[in-house]
mmCIF file of C-alpha atoms in Angstrom:
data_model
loop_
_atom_site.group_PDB
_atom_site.id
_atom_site.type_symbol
_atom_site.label_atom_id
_atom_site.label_comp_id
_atom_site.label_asym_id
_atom_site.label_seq_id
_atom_site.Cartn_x
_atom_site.Cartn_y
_atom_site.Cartn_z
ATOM 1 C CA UNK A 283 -39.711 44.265 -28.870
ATOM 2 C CA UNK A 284 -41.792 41.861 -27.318
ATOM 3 C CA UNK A 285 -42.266 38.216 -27.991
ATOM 4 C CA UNK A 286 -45.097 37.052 -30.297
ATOM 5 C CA UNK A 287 -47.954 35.457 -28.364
ATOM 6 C CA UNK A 288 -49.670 31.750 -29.193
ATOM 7 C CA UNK A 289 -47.948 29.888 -26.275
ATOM 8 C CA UNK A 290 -45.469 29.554 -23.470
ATOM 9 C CA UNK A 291 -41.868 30.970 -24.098
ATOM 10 C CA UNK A 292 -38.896 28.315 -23.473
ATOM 11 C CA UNK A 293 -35.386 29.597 -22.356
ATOM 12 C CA UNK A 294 -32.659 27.892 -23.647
ATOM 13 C CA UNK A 295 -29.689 26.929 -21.522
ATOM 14 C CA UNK A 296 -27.443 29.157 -21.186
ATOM 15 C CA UNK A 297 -24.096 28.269 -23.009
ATOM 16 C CA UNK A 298 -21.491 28.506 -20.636
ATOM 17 C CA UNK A 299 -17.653 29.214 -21.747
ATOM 18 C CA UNK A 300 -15.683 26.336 -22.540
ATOM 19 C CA UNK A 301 -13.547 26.310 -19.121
ATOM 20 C CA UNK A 302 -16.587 26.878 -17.022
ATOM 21 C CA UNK A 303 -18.722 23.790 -18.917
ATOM 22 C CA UNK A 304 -15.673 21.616 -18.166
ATOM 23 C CA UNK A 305 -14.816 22.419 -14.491
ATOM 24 C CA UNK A 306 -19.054 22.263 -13.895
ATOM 25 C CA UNK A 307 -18.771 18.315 -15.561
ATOM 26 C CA UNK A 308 -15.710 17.884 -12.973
ATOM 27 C CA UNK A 309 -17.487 18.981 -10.402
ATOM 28 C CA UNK A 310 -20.291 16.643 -11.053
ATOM 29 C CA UNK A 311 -18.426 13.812 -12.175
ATOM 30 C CA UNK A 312 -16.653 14.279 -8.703
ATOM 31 C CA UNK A 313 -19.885 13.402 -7.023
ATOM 32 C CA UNK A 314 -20.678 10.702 -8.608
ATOM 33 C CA UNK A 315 -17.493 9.368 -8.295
ATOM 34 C CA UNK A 316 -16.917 9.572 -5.014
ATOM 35 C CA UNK A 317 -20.051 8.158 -3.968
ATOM 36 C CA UNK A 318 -20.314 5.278 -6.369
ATOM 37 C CA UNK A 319 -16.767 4.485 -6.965
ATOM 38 C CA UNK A 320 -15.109 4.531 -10.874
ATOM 39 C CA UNK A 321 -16.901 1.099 -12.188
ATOM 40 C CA UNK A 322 -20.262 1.874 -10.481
ATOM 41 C CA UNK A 323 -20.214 5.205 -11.741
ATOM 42 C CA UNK A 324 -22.189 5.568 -15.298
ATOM 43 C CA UNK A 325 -21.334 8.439 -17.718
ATOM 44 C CA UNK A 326 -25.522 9.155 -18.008
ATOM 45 C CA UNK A 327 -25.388 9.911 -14.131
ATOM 46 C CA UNK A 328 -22.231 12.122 -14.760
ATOM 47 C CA UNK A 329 -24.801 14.184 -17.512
ATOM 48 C CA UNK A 330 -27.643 13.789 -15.267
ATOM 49 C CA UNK A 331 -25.800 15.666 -12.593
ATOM 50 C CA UNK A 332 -24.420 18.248 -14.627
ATOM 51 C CA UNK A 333 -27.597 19.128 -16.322
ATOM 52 C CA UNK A 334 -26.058 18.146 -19.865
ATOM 53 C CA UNK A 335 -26.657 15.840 -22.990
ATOM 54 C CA UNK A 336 -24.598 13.274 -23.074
ATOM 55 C CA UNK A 337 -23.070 14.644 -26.219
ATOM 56 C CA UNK A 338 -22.050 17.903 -24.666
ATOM 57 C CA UNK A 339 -20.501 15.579 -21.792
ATOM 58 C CA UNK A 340 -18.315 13.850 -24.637
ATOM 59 C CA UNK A 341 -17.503 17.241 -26.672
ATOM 60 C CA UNK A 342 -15.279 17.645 -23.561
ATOM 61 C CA UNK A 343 -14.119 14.199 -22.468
ATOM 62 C CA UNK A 344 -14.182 11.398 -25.136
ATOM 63 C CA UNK A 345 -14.703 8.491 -21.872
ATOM 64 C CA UNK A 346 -14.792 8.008 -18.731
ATOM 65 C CA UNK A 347 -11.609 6.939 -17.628
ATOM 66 C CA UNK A 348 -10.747 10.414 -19.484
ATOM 67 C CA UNK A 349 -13.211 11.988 -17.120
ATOM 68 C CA UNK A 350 -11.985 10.410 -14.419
ATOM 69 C CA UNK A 351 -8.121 11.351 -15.094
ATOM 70 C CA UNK A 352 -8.800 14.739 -15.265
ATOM 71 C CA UNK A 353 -10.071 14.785 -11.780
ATOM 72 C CA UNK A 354 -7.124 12.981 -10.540
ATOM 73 C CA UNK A 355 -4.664 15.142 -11.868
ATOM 74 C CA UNK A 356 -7.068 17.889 -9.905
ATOM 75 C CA UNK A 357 -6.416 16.592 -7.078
ATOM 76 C CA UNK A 358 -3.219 15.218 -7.061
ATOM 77 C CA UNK A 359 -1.391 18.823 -8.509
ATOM 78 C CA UNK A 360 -3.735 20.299 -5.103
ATOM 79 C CA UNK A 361 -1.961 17.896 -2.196
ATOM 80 C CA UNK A 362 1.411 18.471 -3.745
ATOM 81 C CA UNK A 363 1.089 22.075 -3.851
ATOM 82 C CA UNK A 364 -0.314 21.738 -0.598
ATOM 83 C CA UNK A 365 3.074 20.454 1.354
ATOM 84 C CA UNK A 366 5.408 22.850 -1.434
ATOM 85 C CA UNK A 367 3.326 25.570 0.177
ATOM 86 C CA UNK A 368 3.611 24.593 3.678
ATOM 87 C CA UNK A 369 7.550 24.375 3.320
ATOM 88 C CA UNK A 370 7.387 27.764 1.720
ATOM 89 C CA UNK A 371 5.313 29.602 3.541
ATOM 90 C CA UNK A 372 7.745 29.906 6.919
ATOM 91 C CA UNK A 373 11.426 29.972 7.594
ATOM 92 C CA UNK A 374 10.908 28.518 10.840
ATOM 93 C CA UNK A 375 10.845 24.521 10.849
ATOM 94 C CA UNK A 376 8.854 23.728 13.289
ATOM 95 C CA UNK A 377 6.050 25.963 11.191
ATOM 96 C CA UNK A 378 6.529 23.703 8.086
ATOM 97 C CA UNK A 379 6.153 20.277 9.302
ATOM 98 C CA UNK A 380 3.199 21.551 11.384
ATOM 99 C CA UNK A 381 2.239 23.209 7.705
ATOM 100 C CA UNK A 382 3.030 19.402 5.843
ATOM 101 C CA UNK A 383 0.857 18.076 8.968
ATOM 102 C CA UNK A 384 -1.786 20.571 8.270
ATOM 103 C CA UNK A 385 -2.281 19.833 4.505
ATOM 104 C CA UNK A 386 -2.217 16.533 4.645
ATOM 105 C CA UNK A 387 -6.092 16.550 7.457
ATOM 106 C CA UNK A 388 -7.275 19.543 5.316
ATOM 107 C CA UNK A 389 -7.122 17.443 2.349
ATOM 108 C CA UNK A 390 -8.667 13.794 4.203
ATOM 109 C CA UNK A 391 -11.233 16.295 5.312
ATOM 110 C CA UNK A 392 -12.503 18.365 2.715
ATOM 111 C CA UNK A 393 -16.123 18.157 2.308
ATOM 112 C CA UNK A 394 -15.875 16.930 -1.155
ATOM 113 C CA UNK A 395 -14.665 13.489 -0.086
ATOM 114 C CA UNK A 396 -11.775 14.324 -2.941
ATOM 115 C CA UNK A 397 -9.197 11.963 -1.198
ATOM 116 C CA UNK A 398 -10.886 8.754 -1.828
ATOM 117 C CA UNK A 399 -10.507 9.739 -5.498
ATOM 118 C CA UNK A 400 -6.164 9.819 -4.942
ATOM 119 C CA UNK A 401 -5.926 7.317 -2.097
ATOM 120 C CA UNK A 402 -9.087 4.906 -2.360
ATOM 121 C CA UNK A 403 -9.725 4.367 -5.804
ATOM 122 C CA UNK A 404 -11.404 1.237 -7.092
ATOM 123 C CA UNK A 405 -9.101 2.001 -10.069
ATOM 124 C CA UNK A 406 -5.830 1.790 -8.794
ATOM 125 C CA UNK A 407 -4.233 -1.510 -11.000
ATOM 126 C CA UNK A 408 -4.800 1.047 -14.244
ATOM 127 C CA UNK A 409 -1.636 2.062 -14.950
ATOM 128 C CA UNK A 410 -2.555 5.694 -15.646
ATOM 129 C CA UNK A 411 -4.090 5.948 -12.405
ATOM 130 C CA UNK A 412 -1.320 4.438 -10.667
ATOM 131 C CA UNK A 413 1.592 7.031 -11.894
ATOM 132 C CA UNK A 414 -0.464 9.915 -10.553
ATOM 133 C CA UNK A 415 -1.045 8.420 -7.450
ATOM 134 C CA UNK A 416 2.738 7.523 -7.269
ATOM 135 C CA UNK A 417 3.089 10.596 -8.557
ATOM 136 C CA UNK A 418 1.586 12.266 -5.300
ATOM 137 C CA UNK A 419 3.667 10.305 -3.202
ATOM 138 C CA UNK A 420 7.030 11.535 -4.929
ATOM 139 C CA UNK A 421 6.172 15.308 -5.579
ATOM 140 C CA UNK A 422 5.210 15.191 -1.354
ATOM 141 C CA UNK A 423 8.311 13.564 -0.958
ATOM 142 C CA UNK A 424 10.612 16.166 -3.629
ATOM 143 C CA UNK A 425 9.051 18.972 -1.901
ATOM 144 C CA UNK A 426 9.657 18.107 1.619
ATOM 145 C CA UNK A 427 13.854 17.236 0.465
ATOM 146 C CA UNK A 428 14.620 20.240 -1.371
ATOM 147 C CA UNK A 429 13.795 22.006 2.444
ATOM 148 C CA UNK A 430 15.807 19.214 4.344
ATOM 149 C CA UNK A 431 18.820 19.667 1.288
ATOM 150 C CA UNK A 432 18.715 23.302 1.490
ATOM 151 C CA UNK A 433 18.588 23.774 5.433
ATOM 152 C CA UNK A 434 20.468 20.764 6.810
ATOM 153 C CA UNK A 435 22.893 19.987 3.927
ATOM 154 C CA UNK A 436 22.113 16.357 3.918
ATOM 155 C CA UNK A 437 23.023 14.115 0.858
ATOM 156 C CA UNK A 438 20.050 13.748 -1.257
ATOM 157 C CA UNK A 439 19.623 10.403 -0.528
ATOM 158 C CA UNK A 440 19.308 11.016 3.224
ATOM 159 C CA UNK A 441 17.412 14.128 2.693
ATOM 160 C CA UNK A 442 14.547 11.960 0.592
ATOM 161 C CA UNK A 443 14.534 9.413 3.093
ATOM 162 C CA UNK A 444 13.595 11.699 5.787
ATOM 163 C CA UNK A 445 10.780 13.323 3.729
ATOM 164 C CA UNK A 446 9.615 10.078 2.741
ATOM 165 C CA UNK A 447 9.398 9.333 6.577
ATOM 166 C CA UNK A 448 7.299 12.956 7.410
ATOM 167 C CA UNK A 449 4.884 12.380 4.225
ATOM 168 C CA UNK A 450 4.240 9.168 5.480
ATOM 169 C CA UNK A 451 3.438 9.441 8.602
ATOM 170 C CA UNK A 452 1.599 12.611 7.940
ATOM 171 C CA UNK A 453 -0.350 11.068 5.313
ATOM 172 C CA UNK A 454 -0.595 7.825 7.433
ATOM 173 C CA UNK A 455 -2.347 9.316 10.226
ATOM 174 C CA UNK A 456 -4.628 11.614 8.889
ATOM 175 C CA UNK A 457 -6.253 8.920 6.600
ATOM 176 C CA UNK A 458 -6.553 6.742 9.977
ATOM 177 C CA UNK A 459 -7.908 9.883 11.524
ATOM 178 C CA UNK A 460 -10.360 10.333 9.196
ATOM 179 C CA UNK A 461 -11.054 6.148 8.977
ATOM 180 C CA UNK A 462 -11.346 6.154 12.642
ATOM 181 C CA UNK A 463 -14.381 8.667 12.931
ATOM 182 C CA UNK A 464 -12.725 11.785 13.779
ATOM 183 C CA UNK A 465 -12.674 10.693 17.544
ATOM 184 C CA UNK A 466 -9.973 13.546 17.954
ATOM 185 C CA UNK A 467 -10.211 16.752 17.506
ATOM 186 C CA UNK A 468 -8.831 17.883 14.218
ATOM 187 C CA UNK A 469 -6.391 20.848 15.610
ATOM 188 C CA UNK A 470 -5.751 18.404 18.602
ATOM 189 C CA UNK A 471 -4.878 15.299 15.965
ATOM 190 C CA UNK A 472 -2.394 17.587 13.840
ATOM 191 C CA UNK A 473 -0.457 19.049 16.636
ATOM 192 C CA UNK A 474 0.004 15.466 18.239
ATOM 193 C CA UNK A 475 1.381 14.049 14.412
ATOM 194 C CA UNK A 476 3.205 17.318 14.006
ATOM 195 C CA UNK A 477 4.855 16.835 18.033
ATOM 196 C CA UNK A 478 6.264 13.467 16.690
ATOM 197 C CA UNK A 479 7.641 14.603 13.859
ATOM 198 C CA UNK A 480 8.879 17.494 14.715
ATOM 199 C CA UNK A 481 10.680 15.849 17.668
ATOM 200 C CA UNK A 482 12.474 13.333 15.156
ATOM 201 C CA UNK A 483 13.291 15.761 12.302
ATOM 202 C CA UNK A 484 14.425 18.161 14.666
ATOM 203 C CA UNK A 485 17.620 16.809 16.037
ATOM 204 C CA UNK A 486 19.427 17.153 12.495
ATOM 205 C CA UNK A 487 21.653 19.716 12.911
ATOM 206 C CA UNK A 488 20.822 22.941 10.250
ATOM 207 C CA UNK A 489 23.841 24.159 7.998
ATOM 208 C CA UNK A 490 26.772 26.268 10.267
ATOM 209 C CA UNK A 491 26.255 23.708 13.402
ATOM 210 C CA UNK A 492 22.775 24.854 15.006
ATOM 211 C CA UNK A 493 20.336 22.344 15.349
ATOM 212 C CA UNK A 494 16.766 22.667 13.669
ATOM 213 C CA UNK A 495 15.306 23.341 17.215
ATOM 214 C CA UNK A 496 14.328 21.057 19.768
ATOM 215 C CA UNK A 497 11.105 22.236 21.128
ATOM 216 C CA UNK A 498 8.637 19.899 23.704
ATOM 217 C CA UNK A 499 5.534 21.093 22.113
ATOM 218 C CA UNK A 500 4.169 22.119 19.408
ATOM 219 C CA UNK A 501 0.762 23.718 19.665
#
């Protein structure tokens, strides 16, 4: 069949599925975001970029501050699983805090700028924003002391206060990394964090008397 003639043909836009529209308006709300900061940023720009109404933008997020919470919890469920998956992925210590390390620079330097969204936000005295970021902090911190519980047999108290010490520092450094112009190499910058770390964390003797591993270097 072909199309009757008497002027130009128009394609409509093609009608994506619901979870693909959504993750394409996170994507661009992201961008603008991240470049503008939240109050700067204007839900219009957030269509603009996206290639949408504005109606189709609120069929899936009634505001902004909706919009913006949805990227947040993104992002903060991605760091957490980040460090759970370091401290998963080896039996050997000295592995996971390099792996903690590790997460912590991939995420400062992903090219989407994503961190200033969980660490930088103009936004941060809103309470809702404020309990995920918190909540990064403590889901870093829960997965790092189930490891230190399970493989030294500290009390939980002691345990958390240890993890609270790696996350920090780990966090700590990479953002001043990052800050400070990436004057260090990335690999270079890890392995130096991960060296002091490891060389605190690994004097706690494991469970049946051994110690975690002393070890000069890590590289």
């Amino acid at each position: 069949m072909t199309a009757a003639s008497g002027g130009p043909q128009t394609a409509r836009p093609t009608r994506l599925p619901r979870s693909a529209r959504r993750k394409q308006l996170l994507a661009a709300a992201q961008q603008i975001f991240v470049a503008h900061g939240y109050h700067a940023a204007a839900m219009d720009d957030i269509a603009e970029r996206a290639g949408v109404s504005k109606p189709v933008l609120y069929q899936h997020f009634p505001g902004k501050l909706e919009l913006y919470l949805a990227l947040l919890d993104t992002h903060c469920d991605a760091i957490i699983a980040k460090v759970r998956g370091a401290m998963l992925a080896s039996p050997d210590n000295k592995d996971r805090v390099k792996g903690a390390v590790r997460a912590y620079f991939d995420f400062m330097d992903h090219e989407s700028e994503a961190f200033r969204l969980v660490f930088e936000s103009d936004l941060r005295n809103d309470p809702q924003v404020r309990q995920r970021v918190e909540r990064v902090e403590q889901g870093c911190i829960a997965a790092v002391t189930d490891t230190i519980i399970s493989d030294t047999g500290l009390r939980p108290d002691q345990a958390e206060l240890l993890a609270s010490g790696l996350a920090g520092a780990a966090g700590q450094a990479a953002q001043f990394w990052l800050a400070n112009g990436r004057r260090t190499p990335k690999a270079e910058a890890e392995a130096l964090v991960a060296a002091l770390i490891w060389r605190g964390i690994a004097s706690f003797p494991l469970q049946g008397g051994s110690t975690a591993g002393m070890a000069p270097e890590i590289g």
